[in-house]
Coordinates of C-alpha atoms in Angstrom, one line a residue:
Chain A
X4 CA 7.6 -17.3 24.2
X5 CA 9.3 -17.2 20.9
X6 CA 8.9 -14.3 18.4
X7 CA 10.0 -14.8 14.8
X8 CA 10.8 -11.8 12.7
X9 CA 10.9 -12.0 8.9
X10 CA 13.3 -9.5 7.4
X11 CA 14.5 -8.7 3.8
X12 CA 17.6 -7.1 2.5
X13 CA 16.7 -4.5 -0.1
X14 CA 18.5 -1.9 -2.3
X15 CA 18.3 1.6 -0.9
X16 CA 15.7 2.8 -3.4
X17 CA 16.3 6.4 -2.6
X18 CA 19.7 6.1 -4.2
X19 CA 18.6 4.6 -7.6
X20 CA 20.0 6.4 -10.6
X21 CA 19.4 5.9 -14.4
X22 CA 21.8 5.6 -17.3
X23 CA 21.1 7.6 -20.5
X24 CA 19.7 4.4 -22.1
X25 CA 17.0 4.2 -19.4
X26 CA 18.5 1.3 -17.6
X27 CA 18.7 1.3 -13.8
X28 CA 22.1 1.5 -12.3
X29 CA 22.2 -1.3 -9.7
X30 CA 26.0 -1.3 -9.1
X31 CA 27.0 0.7 -6.1
X32 CA 23.5 0.9 -4.7
X33 CA 23.8 0.1 -1.0
X34 CA 21.9 -2.9 0.5
X35 CA 20.0 -2.2 3.7
X36 CA 17.6 -3.9 6.0
X37 CA 14.1 -3.0 4.7
X38 CA 13.1 0.0 6.9
X39 CA 9.7 -1.5 7.8
X40 CA 11.5 -4.7 8.9
X41 CA 13.6 -2.5 11.2
X42 CA 10.4 -1.5 13.0
X43 CA 9.5 -5.2 13.2
X44 CA 12.9 -6.1 14.8
X45 CA 12.7 -3.1 17.2
X46 CA 9.2 -4.1 18.2
X47 CA 10.3 -7.7 18.9
X48 CA 13.2 -6.5 21.0
X49 CA 11.0 -4.2 23.0
X50 CA 8.7 -7.2 23.8
X51 CA 11.8 -9.2 24.8
X52 CA 12.8 -6.3 27.2
X53 CA 9.2 -6.2 28.6
X54 CA 8.7 -10.0 29.0
X55 CA 11.8 -11.9 30.2
X56 CA 10.8 -15.2 28.7
X57 CA 10.8 -13.9 25.1
X58 CA 13.4 -15.1 22.6
X59 CA 13.6 -13.5 19.2
X60 CA 14.6 -15.4 16.1
X61 CA 15.2 -13.7 12.7
X62 CA 14.6 -15.3 9.4
X63 CA 15.4 -14.1 5.9
X64 CA 15.5 -15.5 2.4
X65 CA 18.0 -14.1 -0.1
X66 CA 21.5 -14.4 -1.5
X67 CA 24.3 -15.4 0.9
X68 CA 25.1 -11.7 1.6
X69 CA 21.6 -11.3 3.1
X70 CA 23.3 -12.7 6.2
X71 CA 24.3 -9.0 6.8
X72 CA 20.7 -8.1 7.8
X73 CA 20.5 -11.1 10.1
X74 CA 23.7 -10.0 11.8
X75 CA 22.4 -6.5 12.2
X76 CA 19.2 -7.8 13.8
X77 CA 21.3 -9.9 16.2
X78 CA 23.4 -6.8 17.0
X79 CA 20.2 -4.9 17.8
X80 CA 19.3 -7.6 20.3
X81 CA 17.8 -10.7 18.7
X82 CA 18.8 -14.1 20.0
X83 CA 19.5 -16.0 16.8
X84 CA 18.7 -16.2 13.1
X85 CA 18.4 -18.5 10.1
X86 CA 19.2 -17.8 6.5
X87 CA 17.3 -19.4 3.5
X88 CA 19.5 -19.2 0.5
X89 CA 19.4 -21.3 -2.7
X90 CA 19.6 -20.5 -6.4
X91 CA 16.4 -22.5 -6.7
X92 CA 14.6 -19.8 -4.7
X93 CA 15.6 -17.0 -7.1
X94 CA 12.8 -15.4 -9.1
X95 CA 10.2 -16.1 -6.4
X96 CA 7.1 -13.9 -6.4
X97 CA 5.2 -13.3 -3.1
X98 CA 3.4 -16.6 -3.3
X99 CA 6.6 -18.7 -3.6
X100 CA 8.5 -16.5 -1.1
X101 CA 5.9 -16.8 1.6
X102 CA 5.5 -20.5 1.0
X103 CA 9.3 -21.0 1.4
X104 CA 9.4 -18.8 4.5
X105 CA 6.4 -20.5 6.1
X106 CA 7.8 -23.9 5.5
X107 CA 11.2 -22.9 7.0
X108 CA 9.5 -21.4 10.1
X109 CA 7.5 -24.6 10.6
X110 CA 10.4 -27.0 9.9
X111 CA 13.4 -25.2 11.2
X112 CA 12.1 -23.0 14.0
X113 CA 9.0 -25.0 15.0
X114 CA 7.3 -23.6 18.1
X115 CA 6.5 -19.9 18.0
X116 CA 3.9 -17.6 19.4
X117 CA 4.2 -14.6 17.2
X118 CA 5.5 -13.7 13.8
X119 CA 6.3 -10.1 13.0
X120 CA 6.9 -8.8 9.5
X121 CA 7.4 -5.3 8.0
X122 CA 4.2 -4.0 6.3
X123 CA 6.1 -3.4 3.0
X124 CA 9.5 -3.9 1.5
X125 CA 10.6 -0.7 -0.2
X126 CA 11.8 -2.5 -3.3
X127 CA 8.8 -4.6 -4.1
X128 CA 6.3 -2.7 -2.1
X129 CA 3.7 -5.5 -2.3
X130 CA 2.7 -5.8 1.4
X131 CA 1.7 -9.4 0.5
X132 CA 4.4 -11.6 2.0
X133 CA 3.3 -11.2 5.6
X134 CA -0.4 -12.1 5.0
X135 CA 0.6 -14.9 2.7
X136 CA 2.9 -16.4 5.4
X137 CA 0.0 -16.2 7.8
X138 CA -2.2 -18.0 5.3
X139 CA 0.3 -20.8 4.7
X140 CA 0.6 -21.3 8.4
X141 CA -3.2 -20.9 9.1
X142 CA -2.6 -18.0 11.5
X143 CA -4.8 -15.0 12.2
X144 CA -3.2 -11.7 11.1
X145 CA -3.2 -8.0 11.9
X146 CA -1.7 -5.7 9.3
X147 CA -0.8 -2.0 9.6
X148 CA 0.2 -2.3 13.2
X149 CA 1.5 0.9 14.8
X150 CA 2.2 -0.4 18.3
X151 CA 2.0 -3.7 20.3
X152 CA 0.2 -2.9 23.6
X153 CA 0.5 -6.3 25.2
X154 CA 1.4 -9.9 24.4
X155 CA 0.8 -12.4 27.2
X156 CA -1.6 -15.2 28.3
X157 CA -1.9 -16.3 24.7
X158 CA -3.4 -12.9 23.7
X159 CA -2.0 -10.0 21.7
X160 CA -3.4 -6.5 21.7
X161 CA -2.2 -3.9 19.2
X162 CA -3.0 -0.5 17.8
X163 CA -3.7 -0.7 14.0
X164 CA -3.8 2.3 11.7
X165 CA -6.6 2.4 9.2
X166 CA -7.7 5.2 6.8
X167 CA -10.1 6.7 9.4
X168 CA -8.1 6.4 12.6
X169 CA -6.7 3.9 15.0
X170 CA -8.3 0.5 15.9
X171 CA -7.4 -1.3 19.0
X172 CA -7.4 -5.0 18.0
X173 CA -7.1 -8.2 20.1
X174 CA -6.0 -11.5 18.7
X175 CA -5.3 -15.0 19.9
X176 CA -1.7 -16.4 19.7
X177 CA 0.0 -17.7 17.7
X178 CA -0.5 -15.0 15.1
X179 CA 1.2 -12.8 12.6
X180 CA 1.4 -9.0 12.6
X181 CA 2.8 -6.6 10.0
X182 CA 4.4 -3.4 11.3
X183 CA 3.8 0.0 9.8
X184 CA 6.1 2.8 10.7
X185 CA 6.1 3.2 14.5
X186 CA 6.4 6.2 16.7
X187 CA 9.8 5.0 17.7
X188 CA 12.9 4.4 15.6
X189 CA 14.8 1.1 15.3
X190 CA 17.8 1.2 17.7
X191 CA 21.4 1.4 16.5
X192 CA 23.4 -1.6 17.5
X193 CA 25.9 -1.3 20.3
X194 CA 29.5 -2.5 20.1
X195 CA 28.7 -5.5 22.4
X196 CA 25.8 -6.5 20.1
X197 CA 28.0 -6.2 17.0
X198 CA 30.6 -8.4 18.7
X199 CA 27.9 -11.0 19.5
X200 CA 26.6 -10.9 16.0
X201 CA 30.1 -11.7 14.7
X202 CA 30.5 -14.7 17.0
X203 CA 27.1 -16.3 16.5
X204 CA 26.6 -19.2 14.1
X205 CA 23.8 -18.4 11.6
X206 CA 22.6 -21.7 10.0
X207 CA 21.8 -21.5 6.3
X208 CA 19.3 -23.8 4.7
X209 CA 18.7 -24.5 1.0
X210 CA 16.1 -26.1 -1.1
X211 CA 17.0 -29.7 0.0
X212 CA 16.6 -28.9 3.7
X213 CA 13.0 -27.7 3.5
X214 CA 11.2 -30.6 1.9
X215 CA 9.4 -28.6 -0.7
X216 CA 8.8 -29.6 -4.3
X217 CA 10.7 -27.8 -7.1
X218 CA 7.2 -26.8 -8.4
X219 CA 6.6 -24.9 -5.2
X220 CA 9.7 -22.5 -5.2
X221 CA 11.4 -19.9 -7.3
X222 CA 10.2 -19.1 -10.8
X223 CA 8.3 -22.5 -11.1
X224 CA 6.4 -21.9 -7.9
X225 CA 5.4 -18.3 -8.8
X226 CA 2.0 -17.8 -10.5
X227 CA 3.1 -14.3 -11.6
X228 CA 6.0 -13.0 -13.7
X229 CA 7.2 -9.7 -14.9
X230 CA 6.5 -9.4 -18.6
X231 CA 7.8 -5.9 -19.0
X232 CA 9.8 -3.4 -16.9
X233 CA 10.2 0.2 -18.0
X234 CA 11.0 3.7 -16.6
X235 CA 8.0 5.8 -15.6
X236 CA 7.2 8.2 -18.4
X237 CA 8.8 11.6 -17.9
X238 CA 6.5 14.6 -18.4
X239 CA 7.4 17.6 -20.6
X240 CA 8.7 20.3 -18.5
X241 CA 6.3 23.1 -17.7
X242 CA 6.9 26.8 -17.5
X243 CA 9.2 28.3 -14.9
X244 CA 8.5 31.8 -13.8
X245 CA 11.8 33.3 -12.9
X246 CA 11.3 37.0 -12.3
X247 CA 13.5 38.5 -9.6
X248 CA 10.5 40.2 -8.0
X249 CA 8.5 37.4 -6.4
X250 CA 5.2 39.4 -6.1
X251 CA 5.4 39.9 -9.8
X252 CA 6.0 36.2 -10.3
X253 CA 2.9 35.4 -8.3
X254 CA 0.9 37.9 -10.4
X255 CA 2.1 36.3 -13.6
X256 CA 1.2 32.8 -12.2
X257 CA -2.3 33.8 -11.2
X258 CA -2.9 35.5 -14.5
X259 CA -1.8 32.4 -16.4
X260 CA -4.0 30.1 -14.2
X261 CA -7.0 32.4 -14.8
X262 CA -6.4 32.5 -18.6
X263 CA -6.3 28.7 -18.7
X264 CA -9.4 28.5 -16.6
X265 CA -7.5 26.5 -14.0
X266 CA -8.4 29.1 -11.4
X267 CA -11.9 30.6 -11.6
Chain B
X13 CA -1.0 -28.8 -11.1
X14 CA -2.8 -27.5 -14.2
X15 CA -5.9 -25.4 -14.1
X16 CA -8.5 -25.6 -16.8
X17 CA -8.5 -21.9 -17.7
X18 CA -11.6 -22.2 -19.9
X19 CA -13.8 -22.7 -16.8
X20 CA -13.1 -19.2 -15.6
X21 CA -14.8 -16.1 -16.9
X22 CA -16.0 -12.6 -15.9
X23 CA -14.3 -9.7 -14.1
X24 CA -15.1 -9.3 -10.4
X25 CA -14.7 -6.2 -8.3
X26 CA -14.7 -6.6 -4.5
X27 CA -17.1 -3.9 -3.3
X28 CA -15.9 -2.2 -0.1
X29 CA -18.1 -0.3 2.4
X30 CA -16.3 2.2 4.6
X31 CA -17.1 3.2 8.2
X32 CA -19.6 5.9 7.0
X33 CA -21.7 3.1 5.4
X34 CA -20.7 4.3 1.9
X35 CA -19.0 2.5 -1.0
X36 CA -15.4 3.5 -1.2
X37 CA -14.4 5.6 -4.2
X38 CA -12.1 2.9 -5.5
X39 CA -15.0 0.5 -5.8
X40 CA -16.6 2.8 -8.5
X41 CA -13.2 3.4 -10.1
X42 CA -12.7 -0.4 -10.5
X43 CA -16.1 -1.0 -11.9
X44 CA -15.6 1.7 -14.5
X45 CA -12.2 0.2 -15.4
X46 CA -13.7 -3.3 -15.5
X47 CA -16.3 -2.1 -18.0
X48 CA -13.4 -0.9 -20.3
X49 CA -11.5 -4.2 -19.8
X50 CA -14.5 -6.4 -20.5
X51 CA -14.9 -4.9 -24.0
X52 CA -11.6 -6.7 -24.9
X53 CA -13.0 -10.0 -23.7
X54 CA -15.4 -12.3 -25.4
X55 CA -18.9 -12.3 -23.9
X56 CA -17.9 -11.7 -20.3
X57 CA -19.5 -9.7 -17.6
X58 CA -18.5 -7.2 -14.8
X59 CA -19.6 -8.5 -11.4
X60 CA -19.4 -6.9 -8.0
X61 CA -19.1 -9.0 -4.8
X62 CA -20.7 -7.3 -1.8
X63 CA -19.9 -8.9 1.6
X64 CA -21.7 -7.3 4.5
X65 CA -24.1 -7.9 7.4
X66 CA -27.9 -7.9 7.1
X67 CA -28.2 -4.2 6.5
X68 CA -30.3 -2.9 3.6
X69 CA -28.2 -3.4 0.5
X70 CA -30.5 -1.9 -2.1
X71 CA -28.7 1.5 -2.1
X72 CA -25.4 -0.3 -2.6
X73 CA -26.8 -2.4 -5.4
X74 CA -28.1 0.7 -7.2
X75 CA -24.8 2.5 -6.8
X76 CA -22.8 -0.6 -8.0
X77 CA -25.1 -0.9 -11.0
X78 CA -24.7 2.7 -12.0
X79 CA -20.9 2.5 -11.6
X80 CA -20.8 -0.5 -14.1
X81 CA -21.7 -3.8 -12.5
X82 CA -23.7 -6.1 -14.7
X83 CA -24.3 -8.5 -11.8
X84 CA -24.0 -8.1 -8.0
X85 CA -23.3 -11.1 -5.8
X86 CA -24.5 -10.4 -2.3
X87 CA -23.1 -12.4 0.7
X88 CA -24.8 -11.3 3.9
X89 CA -24.4 -12.6 7.5
X90 CA -24.8 -11.0 10.9
X91 CA -21.1 -11.8 11.6
X92 CA -20.0 -9.7 8.7
X93 CA -20.8 -6.3 10.2
X94 CA -17.1 -5.3 10.5
X95 CA -14.3 -6.4 8.3
X96 CA -12.6 -9.5 9.7
X97 CA -9.7 -11.2 7.8
X98 CA -10.8 -14.7 8.8
X99 CA -14.5 -14.3 7.9
X100 CA -14.3 -12.1 4.8
X101 CA -11.5 -14.3 3.3
X102 CA -13.7 -17.4 3.9
X103 CA -16.7 -15.9 2.2
X104 CA -14.7 -14.4 -0.7
X105 CA -12.9 -17.7 -1.4
X106 CA -16.2 -19.7 -1.3
X107 CA -17.7 -17.3 -3.8
X108 CA -14.7 -17.4 -6.1
X109 CA -14.5 -21.2 -6.0
X110 CA -18.2 -21.5 -6.8
X111 CA -18.5 -18.9 -9.5
X112 CA -14.9 -19.0 -11.0
X113 CA -14.2 -15.5 -12.1
X114 CA -11.2 -15.0 -14.4
X115 CA -10.2 -11.7 -12.9
X116 CA -10.7 -10.3 -9.3
X117 CA -9.9 -6.7 -8.7
X118 CA -9.6 -5.3 -5.2
X119 CA -9.0 -1.7 -4.0
X120 CA -5.6 -1.2 -2.5
X121 CA -7.0 0.1 0.8
X122 CA -6.0 -1.2 4.2
X123 CA -8.8 -3.7 4.0
X124 CA -8.1 -4.7 0.4
X125 CA -4.4 -5.2 1.0
X126 CA -5.1 -7.3 4.1
X127 CA -7.7 -9.4 2.4
X128 CA -6.4 -10.0 -1.1
X129 CA -3.2 -11.9 -0.3
X130 CA -5.1 -14.2 2.0
X131 CA -7.4 -15.1 -0.9
X132 CA -4.7 -15.5 -3.5
X133 CA -2.5 -17.7 -1.2
X134 CA -5.5 -19.9 -0.3
X135 CA -6.4 -20.3 -3.9
X136 CA -2.8 -20.7 -4.9
X137 CA -3.0 -18.0 -7.6
X138 CA -1.2 -14.8 -8.4
X139 CA -1.8 -11.3 -7.0
X140 CA -0.3 -8.1 -8.3
X141 CA -0.1 -5.4 -5.7
X142 CA -0.9 -1.7 -5.8
X143 CA -1.4 -1.4 -9.6
X144 CA -1.7 1.9 -11.3
X145 CA -2.7 0.6 -14.8
X146 CA -4.7 -2.4 -16.1
X147 CA -5.1 -3.7 -19.6
X148 CA -6.1 -6.9 -21.4
X149 CA -3.3 -8.2 -23.6
X150 CA -3.4 -10.0 -27.0
X151 CA -3.7 -13.3 -25.2
X152 CA -6.7 -12.1 -23.2
X153 CA -4.6 -12.0 -20.0
X154 CA -4.8 -9.3 -17.4
X155 CA -1.7 -7.1 -17.8
X156 CA -1.3 -5.3 -14.4
X157 CA 1.2 -2.5 -14.2
X158 CA 2.6 -1.2 -11.0
X159 CA 5.4 1.0 -9.7
X160 CA 8.3 -0.9 -8.0
X161 CA 11.7 0.0 -6.5
X162 CA 10.1 2.9 -4.8
X163 CA 8.5 4.3 -8.0
X164 CA 11.8 4.1 -9.9
X165 CA 10.6 1.4 -12.2
X166 CA 7.2 0.3 -13.7
X167 CA 6.6 -3.4 -14.1
X168 CA 3.8 -5.1 -16.0
X169 CA 2.9 -8.4 -14.5
X170 CA 1.0 -11.4 -15.8
X171 CA -0.6 -14.4 -14.2
X172 CA -0.9 -16.9 -17.1
X173 CA -1.5 -20.3 -15.6
X174 CA -3.7 -19.9 -12.5
X175 CA -7.1 -18.4 -11.9
X176 CA -8.4 -16.0 -10.9
X177 CA -5.9 -13.3 -12.0
X178 CA -5.9 -11.0 -9.0
X179 CA -4.8 -7.4 -8.5
X180 CA -5.1 -4.7 -5.9
X181 CA -5.4 -1.2 -7.4
X182 CA -4.4 2.2 -5.9
X183 CA -7.4 4.4 -5.1
X184 CA -7.6 7.7 -7.1
X185 CA -5.4 6.5 -10.0
X186 CA -8.1 5.2 -12.4
X187 CA -10.9 7.5 -13.4
X188 CA -14.4 6.6 -12.3
X189 CA -16.9 7.3 -15.0
X190 CA -18.8 10.5 -14.4
X191 CA -21.9 9.4 -16.3
X192 CA -24.4 7.2 -14.7
X193 CA -24.3 4.0 -16.7
X194 CA -28.0 3.3 -15.8
X195 CA -27.2 -0.3 -15.7
X196 CA -29.6 -2.5 -13.8
X197 CA -27.6 -5.3 -12.4
X198 CA -28.8 -8.8 -11.8
X199 CA -28.6 -9.7 -8.2
X200 CA -27.7 -13.1 -6.8
X201 CA -27.6 -13.9 -3.1
X202 CA -24.9 -16.3 -2.1
X203 CA -25.0 -18.9 0.6
X204 CA -22.7 -17.8 3.4
X205 CA -21.1 -20.7 5.3
X206 CA -19.6 -19.2 8.4
X207 CA -22.1 -20.2 11.1
X208 CA -19.5 -22.3 13.0
X209 CA -16.6 -19.9 12.3
X210 CA -15.5 -17.2 14.7
X211 CA -13.1 -14.4 13.9
X212 CA -9.8 -14.8 15.7
X213 CA -9.3 -11.0 15.8
X214 CA -11.6 -8.7 17.6
X215 CA -11.8 -4.9 17.4
X216 CA -11.9 -3.6 20.9
X217 CA -11.9 0.2 20.3
X218 CA -11.8 2.7 17.5
X219 CA -10.3 6.2 17.8
X220 CA -11.1 8.4 14.7
X221 CA -8.1 10.4 13.6
X222 CA -10.0 13.6 13.3
X223 CA -11.0 13.5 17.0
X224 CA -7.5 13.2 18.3
X225 CA -5.5 15.3 15.9
X226 CA -6.4 18.1 13.6
X227 CA -5.7 16.1 10.5
X228 CA -7.2 16.0 7.0
X229 CA -8.0 12.3 6.7
X230 CA -9.6 12.5 3.3
X231 CA -7.0 14.6 1.5
X232 CA -7.4 12.3 -1.6
X233 CA -10.9 13.8 -2.1
X234 CA -9.7 17.4 -2.2
X235 CA -9.9 19.3 -5.5
X236 CA -7.0 21.6 -4.6
X237 CA -4.0 20.4 -2.4
X238 CA -1.3 22.7 -1.0
X239 CA 1.5 20.4 0.0
X240 CA 4.7 21.0 2.0
X241 CA 8.0 19.3 2.5
X242 CA 11.3 19.8 4.2
X243 CA 11.5 23.4 3.0
X244 CA 8.8 24.4 5.4
X245 CA 11.5 24.0 8.2
X246 CA 9.0 23.2 11.0
X247 CA 5.3 22.6 11.8
X248 CA 4.8 26.4 12.2
X249 CA 5.8 26.8 8.5
X250 CA 2.7 24.9 7.6
X251 CA 0.5 27.7 8.8
X252 CA 1.3 29.5 5.6
X253 CA 0.1 26.5 3.6
X254 CA -3.1 26.3 5.8
X255 CA -3.8 30.0 4.9
X256 CA -3.2 29.4 1.2
X257 CA -5.4 26.2 1.3
X258 CA -8.2 28.1 3.0
X259 CA -8.1 30.9 0.5
X260 CA -8.3 28.4 -2.3
X261 CA -10.8 26.1 -0.6
X262 CA -8.4 23.2 -0.6
X263 CA -6.6 20.9 1.8
X264 CA -3.0 20.7 3.1
X265 CA -0.8 17.7 2.3
X266 CA 2.7 16.7 3.1
X267 CA 5.7 14.9 1.8
X268 CA 7.2 12.0 3.6
X269 CA 10.0 14.2 4.9
X270 CA 7.5 16.5 6.6
X271 CA 5.6 13.6 8.1
X272 CA 8.8 11.8 9.3
X273 CA 9.8 15.0 11.0
X274 CA 6.6 15.0 12.9
X275 CA 5.2 18.2 11.4
X276 CA 2.1 16.6 9.9
X277 CA 0.0 13.5 10.3
X278 CA 0.6 10.3 8.3
X279 CA -3.0 10.6 7.0
X280 CA -1.8 13.6 5.0
X281 CA 1.3 12.0 3.5
X282 CA 1.3 11.9 -0.3
X283 CA 3.6 9.6 -2.3
X284 CA 4.6 6.0 -2.7
X285 CA 4.1 5.0 1.0
X286 CA 1.3 7.5 1.5
X287 CA -1.7 8.5 -0.5
X288 CA -2.1 8.9 -4.3
X289 CA -4.0 12.1 -5.1
X290 CA -5.4 13.4 -8.3
X291 CA -6.6 17.0 -7.6
X292 CA -7.3 19.7 -10.1
X293 CA -4.5 21.8 -8.7
X294 CA -1.5 20.5 -6.7
X295 CA 0.8 23.1 -5.2
X296 CA 4.1 21.7 -4.0
X297 CA 5.9 24.0 -1.6
X298 CA 9.4 23.3 -0.5
X299 CA 9.2 19.7 -1.8
X300 CA 12.2 18.6 -3.8
X301 CA 10.2 16.0 -5.7
X302 CA 11.8 12.6 -4.8
X303 CA 10.5 9.9 -7.1
X304 CA 8.5 8.4 -4.2
X305 CA 6.6 11.7 -3.9
X306 CA 6.1 12.1 -7.6
X307 CA 4.5 8.6 -7.7
X308 CA 1.7 10.0 -5.6
X309 CA 0.9 13.1 -7.6
X310 CA 1.3 12.0 -11.3
X311 CA -2.4 12.2 -12.1
X312 CA -3.0 15.7 -10.8
X313 CA -4.4 18.0 -13.5
X314 CA -2.1 20.9 -12.8
X315 CA 1.1 20.9 -10.7
X316 CA 2.6 24.1 -9.4
X317 CA 6.0 24.0 -7.7
X318 CA 7.5 26.6 -5.4
X319 CA 11.1 25.8 -4.5
X320 CA 14.3 27.8 -4.0
X321 CA 16.4 25.2 -5.7
X322 CA 16.0 25.6 -9.5
X323 CA 17.4 22.1 -10.0
X324 CA 14.8 20.4 -7.8
X325 CA 13.2 17.4 -9.6
X326 CA 9.7 18.8 -8.8
X327 CA 10.2 21.4 -11.5
X328 CA 10.5 18.6 -14.1
X329 CA 6.9 17.5 -13.5
X330 CA 5.5 20.9 -12.7
X331 CA 3.2 22.7 -15.2
X332 CA 4.2 26.0 -13.6
X333 CA 7.0 26.8 -11.2
X334 CA 8.3 29.7 -9.3
X335 CA 11.9 29.6 -8.1
X336 CA 12.4 31.4 -4.9
X337 CA 11.8 31.6 -1.2
X338 CA 8.5 30.0 -0.3
X339 CA 8.2 32.1 2.8
X340 CA 7.9 35.1 0.5
X341 CA 6.0 33.5 -2.4
X342 CA 3.3 31.6 -0.5
X343 CA 1.9 34.6 1.5
X344 CA 2.0 36.7 -1.7
X345 CA 0.0 34.0 -3.5
X346 CA -2.5 33.8 -0.6
X347 CA -3.0 37.5 -0.9
X348 CA -3.4 37.4 -4.7
X349 CA -6.0 34.6 -4.4
X350 CA -7.9 36.5 -1.7
X351 CA -8.1 39.7 -3.7
X352 CA -9.0 37.7 -6.8
X353 CA -11.9 36.1 -4.9
X354 CA -12.9 39.4 -3.4
X355 CA -13.0 40.9 -7.0
X356 CA -15.1 38.0 -8.2
X357 CA -17.5 38.3 -5.3
X358 CA -17.8 42.1 -6.0
X359 CA -18.9 41.4 -9.5

C-alpha cells in the first residue's frame, strides 16, 4: 500500500515583522514544514509502523530549497520523495497548484491508495489545495481528520472533527484526507533518519516533465490573482488603567463600563 | 479557454442547515451581505441554494427570504439527508451549470470549506478562502479580502476571467441584518440527478463534543467572552475565568497557546486557526495578543485586556486595559460584577 503525503514549505508566520513603511520583512524569516503537514507526515509514518506493507512517498511543489522539507519528512521515516520545481509554476493559486500536484502524483508516482495533506498551510491558510487535488484525481475526500483509525482491505476509517463534535467516517480507497491538528505531535528525526535523508536521491521534475499545458500552470493557470495586499488596520489604543491598587483599577474599570452603558 | 462572462448573473448563497435542523448564522450573514453587494450590480438578484432531503423546507424558505433572498432554489433528494462531499458537490455543480450565477458565496464552515473547493475545481473557476470582507469593484467584479500569512497581511483577490466568482466567508465577521426584510422569495425546485450515485464516504457514528467534554461549542454566539491564554498557567487557572464568565452571563474562550497546552478544548479556541467571535464584550486575560489571536477578535464591540506585561500587543487593540497580575484582578472583577448585579437586583 502506498501513501502519498503532500507537504509545503512555509515561512514561520509567527516571526513576521513589519518595517516602518508597512512592508513585511521577509528576509531572515525561517522556512519550516507547514505544521499541519507535519501531522500528515506523522500520521503516514504511524500507518507505516502499523501496516508493514506501507510505503510513504512525499511530494512538494516549490523553489529548489523546498527540498529541505522533503529531507525532513524522509528523516522522520518516509521512504522517498519527489520535488516539483519550475519558474513556470510560480504564482500558482490553489487551482493551478492542485492541478500540478495531481498531475505529478498521477504521472510520477502512479499507483497509490491514500493521499494525506495538511488541512491548512499557515501562510495561505486556504484549506483548498487538498480537496482540489482530490477533485482533479476524482477521489473521495475527508477533511478535518483528527485520527486515522484503520486503513486496510481497501477501506479507511477516521475520526473527523466538525463544529458539533467528532464524526467517525468510513471511505473507500483510494482517497484523500486532510489532517487537522492531532492529539500527537510530529516526531523529531533521529540521527539515522537524517543520515538516510542526506544519502537519498530526490528526483526533481519541472514543467516539461509533467505534460501540462502552459495555460494550466503558474499565473496563467490561476483563475484568481491578488489585486491588493495591505497591512491590517491598526486600532487606536484604548485606555490603560494603571493604578497600583488593583482593586481600585477594577472599580475604575467597572465604573467606566457602566457609564458607557457597556455593562448594564 | 474563454468564458462568455455576460451569460452569468446573480449572487448565490449556499444555504447550510446544521445538525439542529436550523440554518447556520453565516447563511443569514451572507444573504444580508449579498443584498448590499447586489445594489452595486445592474439588475441582478440574490438567490439561495438549499440542498437537503425531503424534509419540510417551508420554514427555511421563510427564513431565507427574510434574511435577504429574492429567490430560493431548492434541490431535494432522500440521499441528501446528511452532508456528503460527493453528492452535494454534484447537485451544486449541476445547479450552477444550469443557472449560471456570477457569484457564489459559501460559509467558511467545516462543510463549506470541504464543499467549495470541489465545486470550484470541477468548474475550473477561482475560489477565495475564508474572506473577512466583500465588495464589488468598479469593473463589477467581486473583490474578496482575506487575512493571509497568519493574519499578518490582508489580500484582496479577484477572479476576472472565469465564472462563477466563488468565496468562502468566515462566520461572525459580516453583520446579519437585524431587521426582517419581509421579502417573499420566488421558489424554484431543481431537478436532482443523483439516483445512480452513491456517496463514497459514510458517517458511521457521531459523538457530540458537549457529551464527552465540558466544552462550550458555540462560543461564537456568546455576547460576553472571557478568554484566557498562557498567563493562566494551567487548566486550574481557568476556574477564575469560569467564575467571571458566570457572573457576567458569558462564556469562556481560549487562545491557541492554552488549547495547545491541553487546558481547554479546540472548540473554544479563538483566532486565525480557531473561531472568529464578535461579542459585545471580550475580556482577554493573560493573552499576549499574537496577530493570529487578534485576527479572531477584531469585530468585538469592546475589548478589555488584563495582562502583567504592559508591552503586550493585546493592549494595542484593547479599549480598556489593566496592567497587573490576573490572579488578583480577575477575582476582584468577579466580585465587583457580583455586587453590581446584586445592587441592580435590589433596586
